[in-house]
XYZ file of C-alpha atoms in Angstrom:
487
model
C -42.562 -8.486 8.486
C -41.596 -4.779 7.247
C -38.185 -5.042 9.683
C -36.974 -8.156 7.395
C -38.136 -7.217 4.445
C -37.519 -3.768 3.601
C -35.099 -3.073 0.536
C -32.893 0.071 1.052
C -32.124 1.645 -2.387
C -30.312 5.458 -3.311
C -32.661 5.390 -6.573
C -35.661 3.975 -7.612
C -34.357 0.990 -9.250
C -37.079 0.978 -11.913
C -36.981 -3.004 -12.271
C -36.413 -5.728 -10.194
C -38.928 -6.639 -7.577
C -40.449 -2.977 -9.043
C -42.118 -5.527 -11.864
C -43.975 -7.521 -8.957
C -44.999 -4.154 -6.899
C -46.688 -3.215 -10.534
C -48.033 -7.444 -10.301
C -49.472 -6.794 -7.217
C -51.302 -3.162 -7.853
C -52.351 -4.580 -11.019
C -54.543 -7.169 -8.931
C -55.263 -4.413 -6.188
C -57.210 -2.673 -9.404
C -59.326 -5.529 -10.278
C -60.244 -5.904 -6.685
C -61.082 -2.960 -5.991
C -62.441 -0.433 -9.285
C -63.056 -3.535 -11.656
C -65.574 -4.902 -9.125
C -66.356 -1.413 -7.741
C -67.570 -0.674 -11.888
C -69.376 -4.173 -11.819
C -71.719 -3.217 -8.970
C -73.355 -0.931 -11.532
C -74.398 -4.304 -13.107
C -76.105 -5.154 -9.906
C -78.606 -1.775 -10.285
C -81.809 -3.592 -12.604
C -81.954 -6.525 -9.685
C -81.489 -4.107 -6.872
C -84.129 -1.987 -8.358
C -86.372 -4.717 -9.026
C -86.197 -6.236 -5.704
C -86.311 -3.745 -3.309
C -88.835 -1.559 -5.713
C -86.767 1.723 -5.548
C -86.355 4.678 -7.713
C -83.101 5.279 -9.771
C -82.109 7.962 -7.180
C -82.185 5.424 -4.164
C -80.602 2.587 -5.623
C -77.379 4.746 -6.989
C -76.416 5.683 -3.538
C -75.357 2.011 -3.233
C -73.098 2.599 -6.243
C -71.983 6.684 -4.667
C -71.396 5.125 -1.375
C -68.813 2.415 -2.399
C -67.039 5.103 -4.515
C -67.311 7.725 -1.823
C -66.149 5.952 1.193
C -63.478 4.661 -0.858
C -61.780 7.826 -1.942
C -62.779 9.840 1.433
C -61.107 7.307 3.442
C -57.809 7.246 1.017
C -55.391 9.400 3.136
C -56.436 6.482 6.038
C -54.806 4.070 3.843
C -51.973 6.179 3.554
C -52.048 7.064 7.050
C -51.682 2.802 7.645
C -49.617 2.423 5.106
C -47.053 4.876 6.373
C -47.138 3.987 9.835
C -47.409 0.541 9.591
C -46.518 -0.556 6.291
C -48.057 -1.099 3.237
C -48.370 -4.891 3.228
C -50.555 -4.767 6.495
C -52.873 -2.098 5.345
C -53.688 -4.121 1.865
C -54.453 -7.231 4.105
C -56.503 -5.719 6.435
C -57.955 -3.792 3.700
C -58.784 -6.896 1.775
C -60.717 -8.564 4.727
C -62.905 -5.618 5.189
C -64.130 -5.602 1.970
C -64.519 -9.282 1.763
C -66.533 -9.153 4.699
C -68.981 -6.170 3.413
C -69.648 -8.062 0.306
C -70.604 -11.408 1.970
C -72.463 -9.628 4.375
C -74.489 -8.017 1.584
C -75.801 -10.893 0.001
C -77.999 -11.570 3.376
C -79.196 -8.317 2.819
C -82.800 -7.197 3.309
C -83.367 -3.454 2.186
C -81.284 -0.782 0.862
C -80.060 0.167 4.047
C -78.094 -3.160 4.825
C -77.046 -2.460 1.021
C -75.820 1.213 2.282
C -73.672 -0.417 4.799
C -72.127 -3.553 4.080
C -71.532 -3.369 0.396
C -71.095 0.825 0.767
C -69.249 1.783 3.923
C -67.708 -1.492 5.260
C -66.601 -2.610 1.134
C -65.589 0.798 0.564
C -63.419 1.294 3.396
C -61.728 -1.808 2.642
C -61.114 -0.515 -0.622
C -59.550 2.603 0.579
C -57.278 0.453 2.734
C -55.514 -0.678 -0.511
C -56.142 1.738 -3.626
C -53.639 4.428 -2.724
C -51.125 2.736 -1.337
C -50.429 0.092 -3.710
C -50.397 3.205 -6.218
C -47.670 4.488 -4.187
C -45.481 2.088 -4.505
C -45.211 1.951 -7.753
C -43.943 5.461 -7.599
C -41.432 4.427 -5.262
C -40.118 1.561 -7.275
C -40.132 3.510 -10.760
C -38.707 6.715 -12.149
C -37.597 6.939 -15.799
C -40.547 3.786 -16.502
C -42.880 5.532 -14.036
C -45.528 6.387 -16.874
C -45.330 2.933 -18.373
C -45.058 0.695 -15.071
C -48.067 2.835 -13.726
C -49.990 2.577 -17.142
C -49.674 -1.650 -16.951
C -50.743 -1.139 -13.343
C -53.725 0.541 -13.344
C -54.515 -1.612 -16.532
C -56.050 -3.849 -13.759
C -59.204 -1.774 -13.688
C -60.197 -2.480 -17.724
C -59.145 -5.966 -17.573
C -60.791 -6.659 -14.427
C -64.030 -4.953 -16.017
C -63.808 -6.537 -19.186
C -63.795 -10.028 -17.533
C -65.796 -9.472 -14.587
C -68.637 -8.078 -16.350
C -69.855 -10.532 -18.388
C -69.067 -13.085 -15.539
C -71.117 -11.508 -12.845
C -73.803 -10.865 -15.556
C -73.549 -14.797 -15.685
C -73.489 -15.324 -11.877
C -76.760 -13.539 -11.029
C -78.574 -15.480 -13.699
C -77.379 -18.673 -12.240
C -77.462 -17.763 -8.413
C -79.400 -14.321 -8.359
C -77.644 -11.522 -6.818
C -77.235 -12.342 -3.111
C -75.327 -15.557 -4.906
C -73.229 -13.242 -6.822
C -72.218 -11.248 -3.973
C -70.984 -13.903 -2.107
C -68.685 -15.410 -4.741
C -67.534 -11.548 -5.502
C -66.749 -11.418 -1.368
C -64.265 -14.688 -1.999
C -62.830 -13.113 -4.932
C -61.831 -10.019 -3.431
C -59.685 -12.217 -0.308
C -57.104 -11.962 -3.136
C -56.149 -8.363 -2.260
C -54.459 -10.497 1.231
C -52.029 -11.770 -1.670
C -51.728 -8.337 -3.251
C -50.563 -6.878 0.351
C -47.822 -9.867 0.275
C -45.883 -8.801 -2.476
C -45.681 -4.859 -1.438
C -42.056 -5.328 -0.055
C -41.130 -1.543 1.279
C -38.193 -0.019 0.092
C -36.092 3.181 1.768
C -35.098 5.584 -0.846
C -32.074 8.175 -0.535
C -34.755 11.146 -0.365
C -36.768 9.011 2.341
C -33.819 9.379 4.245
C -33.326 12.807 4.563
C -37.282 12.872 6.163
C -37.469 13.935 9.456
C -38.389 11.010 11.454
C -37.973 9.814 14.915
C -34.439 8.909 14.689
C -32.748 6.023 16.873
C -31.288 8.697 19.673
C -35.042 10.545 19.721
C -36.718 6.859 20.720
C -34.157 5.934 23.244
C -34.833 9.437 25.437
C -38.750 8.592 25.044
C -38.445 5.142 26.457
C -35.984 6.696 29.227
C -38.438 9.325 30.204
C -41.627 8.741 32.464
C -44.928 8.210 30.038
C -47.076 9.951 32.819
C -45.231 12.825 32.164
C -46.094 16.481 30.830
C -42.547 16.723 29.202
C -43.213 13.478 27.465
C -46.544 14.255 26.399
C -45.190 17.803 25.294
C -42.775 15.861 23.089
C -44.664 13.244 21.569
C -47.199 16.463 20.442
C -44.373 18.546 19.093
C -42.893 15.411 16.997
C -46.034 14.262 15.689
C -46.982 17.830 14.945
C -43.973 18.148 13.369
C -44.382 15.161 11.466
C -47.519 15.815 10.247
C -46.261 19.778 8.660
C -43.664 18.100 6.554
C -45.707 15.308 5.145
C -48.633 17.155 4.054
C -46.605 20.505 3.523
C -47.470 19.931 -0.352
C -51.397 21.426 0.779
C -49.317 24.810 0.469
C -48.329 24.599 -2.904
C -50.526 26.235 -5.626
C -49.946 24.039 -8.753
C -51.360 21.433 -6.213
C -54.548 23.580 -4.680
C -55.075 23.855 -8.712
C -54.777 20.383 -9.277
C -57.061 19.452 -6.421
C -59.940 22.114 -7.301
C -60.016 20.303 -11.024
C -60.331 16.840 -9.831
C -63.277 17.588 -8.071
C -64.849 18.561 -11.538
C -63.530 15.444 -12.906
C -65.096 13.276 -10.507
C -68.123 14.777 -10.383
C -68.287 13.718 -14.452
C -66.341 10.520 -14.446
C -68.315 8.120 -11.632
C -72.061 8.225 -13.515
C -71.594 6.750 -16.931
C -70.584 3.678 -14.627
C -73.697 3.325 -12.882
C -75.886 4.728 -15.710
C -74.722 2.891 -18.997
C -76.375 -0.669 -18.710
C -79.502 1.298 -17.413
C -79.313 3.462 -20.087
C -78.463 0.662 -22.578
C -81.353 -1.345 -21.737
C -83.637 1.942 -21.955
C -83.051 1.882 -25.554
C -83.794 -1.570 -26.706
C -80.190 -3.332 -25.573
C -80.340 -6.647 -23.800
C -79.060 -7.382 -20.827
C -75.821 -9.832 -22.103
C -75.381 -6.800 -24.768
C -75.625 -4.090 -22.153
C -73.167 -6.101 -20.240
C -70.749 -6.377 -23.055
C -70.609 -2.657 -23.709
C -69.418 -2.741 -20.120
C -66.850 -5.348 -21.089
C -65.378 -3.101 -24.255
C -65.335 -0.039 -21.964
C -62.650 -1.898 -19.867
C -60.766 -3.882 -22.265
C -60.250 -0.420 -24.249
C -59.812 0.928 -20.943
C -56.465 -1.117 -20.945
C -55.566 -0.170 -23.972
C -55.206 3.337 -22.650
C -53.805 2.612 -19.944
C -50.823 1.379 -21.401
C -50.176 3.081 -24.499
C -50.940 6.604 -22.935
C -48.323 5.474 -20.205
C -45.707 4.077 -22.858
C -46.178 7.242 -25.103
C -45.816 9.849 -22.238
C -42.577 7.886 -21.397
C -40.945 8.499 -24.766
C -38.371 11.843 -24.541
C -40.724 13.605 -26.931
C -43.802 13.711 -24.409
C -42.262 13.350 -21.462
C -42.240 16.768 -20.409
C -46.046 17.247 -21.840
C -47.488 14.948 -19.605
C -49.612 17.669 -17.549
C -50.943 18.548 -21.201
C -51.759 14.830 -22.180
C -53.902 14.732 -18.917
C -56.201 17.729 -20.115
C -56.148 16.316 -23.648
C -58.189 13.095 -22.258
C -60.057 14.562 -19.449
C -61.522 16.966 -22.420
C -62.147 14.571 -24.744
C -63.887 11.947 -22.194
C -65.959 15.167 -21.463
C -67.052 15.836 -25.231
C -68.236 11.547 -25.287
C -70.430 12.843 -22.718
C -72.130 15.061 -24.677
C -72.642 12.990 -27.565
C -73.805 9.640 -25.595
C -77.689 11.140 -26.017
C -77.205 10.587 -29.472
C -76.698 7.436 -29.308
C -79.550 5.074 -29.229
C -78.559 1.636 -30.706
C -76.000 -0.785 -29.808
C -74.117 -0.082 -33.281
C -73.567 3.520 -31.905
C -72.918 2.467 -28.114
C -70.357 0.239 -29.230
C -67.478 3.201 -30.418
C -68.931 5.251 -27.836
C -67.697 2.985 -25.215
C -64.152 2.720 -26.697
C -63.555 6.514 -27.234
C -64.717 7.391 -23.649
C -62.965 3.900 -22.500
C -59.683 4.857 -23.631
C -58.912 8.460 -22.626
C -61.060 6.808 -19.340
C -57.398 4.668 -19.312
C -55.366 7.495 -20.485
C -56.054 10.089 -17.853
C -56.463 7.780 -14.678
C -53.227 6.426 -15.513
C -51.839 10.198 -15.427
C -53.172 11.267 -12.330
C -50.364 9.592 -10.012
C -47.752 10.745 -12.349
C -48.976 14.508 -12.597
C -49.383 14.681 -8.984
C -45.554 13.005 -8.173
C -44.477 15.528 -11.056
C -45.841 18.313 -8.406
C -45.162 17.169 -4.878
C -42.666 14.437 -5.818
C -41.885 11.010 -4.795
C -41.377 11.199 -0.739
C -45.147 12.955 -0.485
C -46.686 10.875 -3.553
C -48.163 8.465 -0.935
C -50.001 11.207 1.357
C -50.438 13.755 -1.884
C -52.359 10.724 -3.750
C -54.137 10.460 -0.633
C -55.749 13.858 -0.550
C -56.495 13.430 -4.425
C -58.291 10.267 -3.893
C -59.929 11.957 -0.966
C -61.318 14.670 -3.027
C -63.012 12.111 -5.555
C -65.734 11.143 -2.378
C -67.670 13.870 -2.376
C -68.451 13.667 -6.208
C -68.566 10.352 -6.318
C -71.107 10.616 -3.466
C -73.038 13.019 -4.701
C -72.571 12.534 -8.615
C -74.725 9.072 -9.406
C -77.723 10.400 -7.043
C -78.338 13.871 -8.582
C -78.094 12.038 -11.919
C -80.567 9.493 -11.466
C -82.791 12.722 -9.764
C -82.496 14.448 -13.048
C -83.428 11.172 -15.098
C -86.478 10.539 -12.567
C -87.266 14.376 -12.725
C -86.893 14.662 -16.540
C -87.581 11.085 -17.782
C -84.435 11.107 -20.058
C -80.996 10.949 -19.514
C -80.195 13.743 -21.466
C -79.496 16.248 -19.145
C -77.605 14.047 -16.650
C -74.885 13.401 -19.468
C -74.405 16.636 -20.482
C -73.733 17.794 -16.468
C -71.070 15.054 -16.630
C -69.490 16.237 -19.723
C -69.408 19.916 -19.264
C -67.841 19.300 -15.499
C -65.007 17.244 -16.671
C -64.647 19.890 -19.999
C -64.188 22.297 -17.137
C -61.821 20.608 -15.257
C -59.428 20.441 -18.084
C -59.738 24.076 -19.212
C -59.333 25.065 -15.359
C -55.989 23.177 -15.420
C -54.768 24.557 -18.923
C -55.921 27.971 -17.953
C -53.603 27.940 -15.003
C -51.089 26.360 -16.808
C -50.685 29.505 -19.098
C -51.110 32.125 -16.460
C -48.122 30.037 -14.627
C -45.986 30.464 -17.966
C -46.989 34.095 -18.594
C -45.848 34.899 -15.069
C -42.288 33.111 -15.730
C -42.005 34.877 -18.429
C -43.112 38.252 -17.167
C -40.695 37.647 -14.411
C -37.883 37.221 -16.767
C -37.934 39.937 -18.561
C -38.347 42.165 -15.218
C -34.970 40.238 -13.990
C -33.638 41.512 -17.784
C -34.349 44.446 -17.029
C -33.242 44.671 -13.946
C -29.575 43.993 -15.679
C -29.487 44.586 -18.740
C -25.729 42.565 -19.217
C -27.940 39.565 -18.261
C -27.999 39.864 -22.167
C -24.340 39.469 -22.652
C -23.769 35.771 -21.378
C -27.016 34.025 -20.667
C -27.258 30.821 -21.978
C -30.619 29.754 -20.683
C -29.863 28.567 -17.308
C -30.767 32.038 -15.605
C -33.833 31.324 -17.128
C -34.369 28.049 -15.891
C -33.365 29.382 -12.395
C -35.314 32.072 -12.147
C -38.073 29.835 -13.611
C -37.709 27.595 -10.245
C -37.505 30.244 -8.423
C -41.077 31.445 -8.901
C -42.199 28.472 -6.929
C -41.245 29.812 -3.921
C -40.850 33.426 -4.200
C -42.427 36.281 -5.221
C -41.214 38.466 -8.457
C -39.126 41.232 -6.439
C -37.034 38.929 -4.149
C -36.547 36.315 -7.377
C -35.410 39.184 -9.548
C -32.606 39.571 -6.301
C -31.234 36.544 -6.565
C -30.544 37.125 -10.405
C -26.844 36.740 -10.126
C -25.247 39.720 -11.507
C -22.940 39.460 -14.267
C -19.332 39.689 -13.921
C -16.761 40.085 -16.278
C -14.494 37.483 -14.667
C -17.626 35.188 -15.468
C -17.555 33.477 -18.996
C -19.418 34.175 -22.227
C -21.809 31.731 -23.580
């Protein structure tokens, strides 16, 4: 299927069959977060049913989210190897099969398995890839064709809320479940459309090349040579696609996310509970659900069309912090509010730079590793959001079973995901401070610098501090000449 369909392209050609790649990870959202979000709906009948404490019935909620985002680089692992269509498919039957198996469910435990590990794995089998491809298909549109995208995820909510809210009333939760299982076959369709494409900077990759196959398949498989070979190659393989792990604007990226997750995954689980704590209704609790994700779209899409336009494009990193910081401060106002009145604007400030800052994460970290890596790079991110989302939810509902309020599990989430932006701006000016320190020691180092400069020395040595330290950059200065010309 990949051999006769793959597209070969020099550029991204930011249209085209790109606008059914962003079709098809616009449905892999709703699949997977919109009903991943919906499962928090699920918490007062789980609770009820199995008669469990807040603690034990989020881990349902942390495992789905967990094994979803720790198995990410898997998916890009299939998706790479394979190709992208196969891992959505076989992605989409996994988690079809966890959620049907979870409506015959008979404690938490099944619960912990089928609708956490085996749904969640399926999940992971599609997320990041179809994410990916995007990023392959777009360049100059990326922001916008990646805002409409992941879009998916506050439509899906904003329908799929209400509806499943419906669906256990008419056929309790195990019915619910099981129609949720059908829906989610759809991600087989998704994987359809994800026709690969070979870029010009794919190309210069080091692969196994045409020649390199030929010698394997000559040489004996019981071999030590071949074995020796195979090892190198793969080894080899495996330094250059994850060779981004080395770079520090992406170990800075990587340390904030994990604040960010830790603050972003419990006001899903936690705001019907914590609607209904303060004199909501159910169909009301559900509909603040609903305006978080239509909202949710909203930002998605504008942010992404805004950071497009020339006057933001280059202040994308600094949108991101903008909306992780302000989803943080929602946090610690939600305590606040205790009436549906107050919910209501709540749920579309947090829902919005919710949309705003998801739908920046894949284009900050392409804008650091770039396009050939994005795949494996958004891996790793993804990766890094299991071990909050695992552990986030749980010590939450601990602190509201410890404390009897849900005070002090809010303001947790908000100050972690304040943190995570200042972490990021903070090294974003000590990054600029040294480029500019450096430039003024390369000055220095020649003083005619002075005399015909017109900014590109700047920008060079600028690049240069990427990969070198200040003494050899200030080396490769180049030295002015008076055959050169005068800006």
């Amino acid at each position: 299927m990949e051999k006769g369909t793959r597209v070969r392209s020099t550029s991204p050609p930011d249209g085209g069959w790109g606008w059914m790649i962003v079709a098809g990870c616009f449905l892999v959202t709703i699949c997977t977060r919109a009903v991943t979000r919906c499962i928090s709906i699920f918490f007062v009948e789980f609770q009820t049913y199995f008669t469990q404490d807040y603690a034990q019935t989020a881990w349902i909620h942390s495992i789905v989210d967990c094994v979803t985002m720790l198995c990410a680089p898997l998916g890009s692992v299939v998706s790479n190897h394979l190709s992208c269509q196969v891992g959505i498919m076989l992605g989409g039957l996994l988690a079809s099969t966890g959620l049907i198996l979870g409506s015959f469910a008979t404690s938490l435990k099944h619960l912990y398995l089928t609708l956490g590990v085996l749904t969640g794995l399926g999940f992971a089998l599609c997320y990041s890839p179809a994410i990916a491809m995007v990023g392959k298909y777009f360049s100059r549109r990326k922001a916008l064709a990646y805002g409409i995208a992941m879009s998916g995820s506050g439509i899906g909510t904003f329908i799929l809320a209400p509806v499943v809210q419906l669906l256990i009333e008419q056929f309790s939760w195990r019915g619910a479940l099981l129609i949720l299982g059908g829906f989610v076959l759809n991600l087989c369709v998704c994987g359809a459309l994800m026709r690969p494409i070979t870029l010009k900077e794919d190309q210069t990759t080091p692969e196994f090349s045409r020649t390199q196959k030929q010698d394997f398949k000559r040489v004996s498989p019981c071999s030590t040579l071949t074995k020796k070979w195979v090892h190198t190659c793969l080894c080899c393989s495996l330094q250059q696609e994850y060779s981004f792990l080395l770079m520090s604007d992406f170990v800075v990226l990587a340390i904030s996310v994990l604040f960010m997750a830790y603050g972003c995954s419990p006001l899903f689980v936690y705001l019907v509970p914590y609607a209904l704590s303060v004199g909501v209704s159910h169909q009301q609790a559900a509909f603040l659900m609903s305006i978080l994700g239509v909202i949710d779209i909203i930002g998605n899409i504008t942010f992404g069309w805004l950071t497009d336009r020339r006057c933001l494009k280059n202040y994308r990193y600094v949108c991101y912090l903008f909306a992780v910081g302000l989803d943080g401060l929602c946090y610690l106002c939600l305590p606040m509010l205790q009436s549906l009145p107050l919910l209501v604007p709540f749920s579309c400030t947090f829902g919005y730079f919710d949309g705003a800052y998801v739908t920046l994460i894949p284009v900050v970290t392409a804008e650091i590793v770039g396009t050939t890596s994005l795949s494996s790079a958004l891996g790793v991110v993804y990766f890094l959001h299991a071990v909050p989302y695992l552990v986030s939810p749980p010590i939450a509902g601990r602190l509201v079973d410890m404390t009897g309020s849900y005070t002090a599990a809010f303001l947790l989430c908000g100050f972690s995901m304040i943190l995570s932006s200042v972490l990021l701006g903070f090294a974003r000016l000590v990054k600029k401070m040294r480029k500019t320190q450096l430039w003024f020691l390369a000055k220095e180092s020649d003083p005619k610098l002075q005399l015909w400069t017109n900014g590109s020395v700047a920008y060079s040595v600028a690049r240069e501090l990427d990969h070198k330290d200040e003494q050899s950059v200030a080396l490769t200065v180049p030295r002015y000449s008076p055959t050169r010309p005068v800006a």
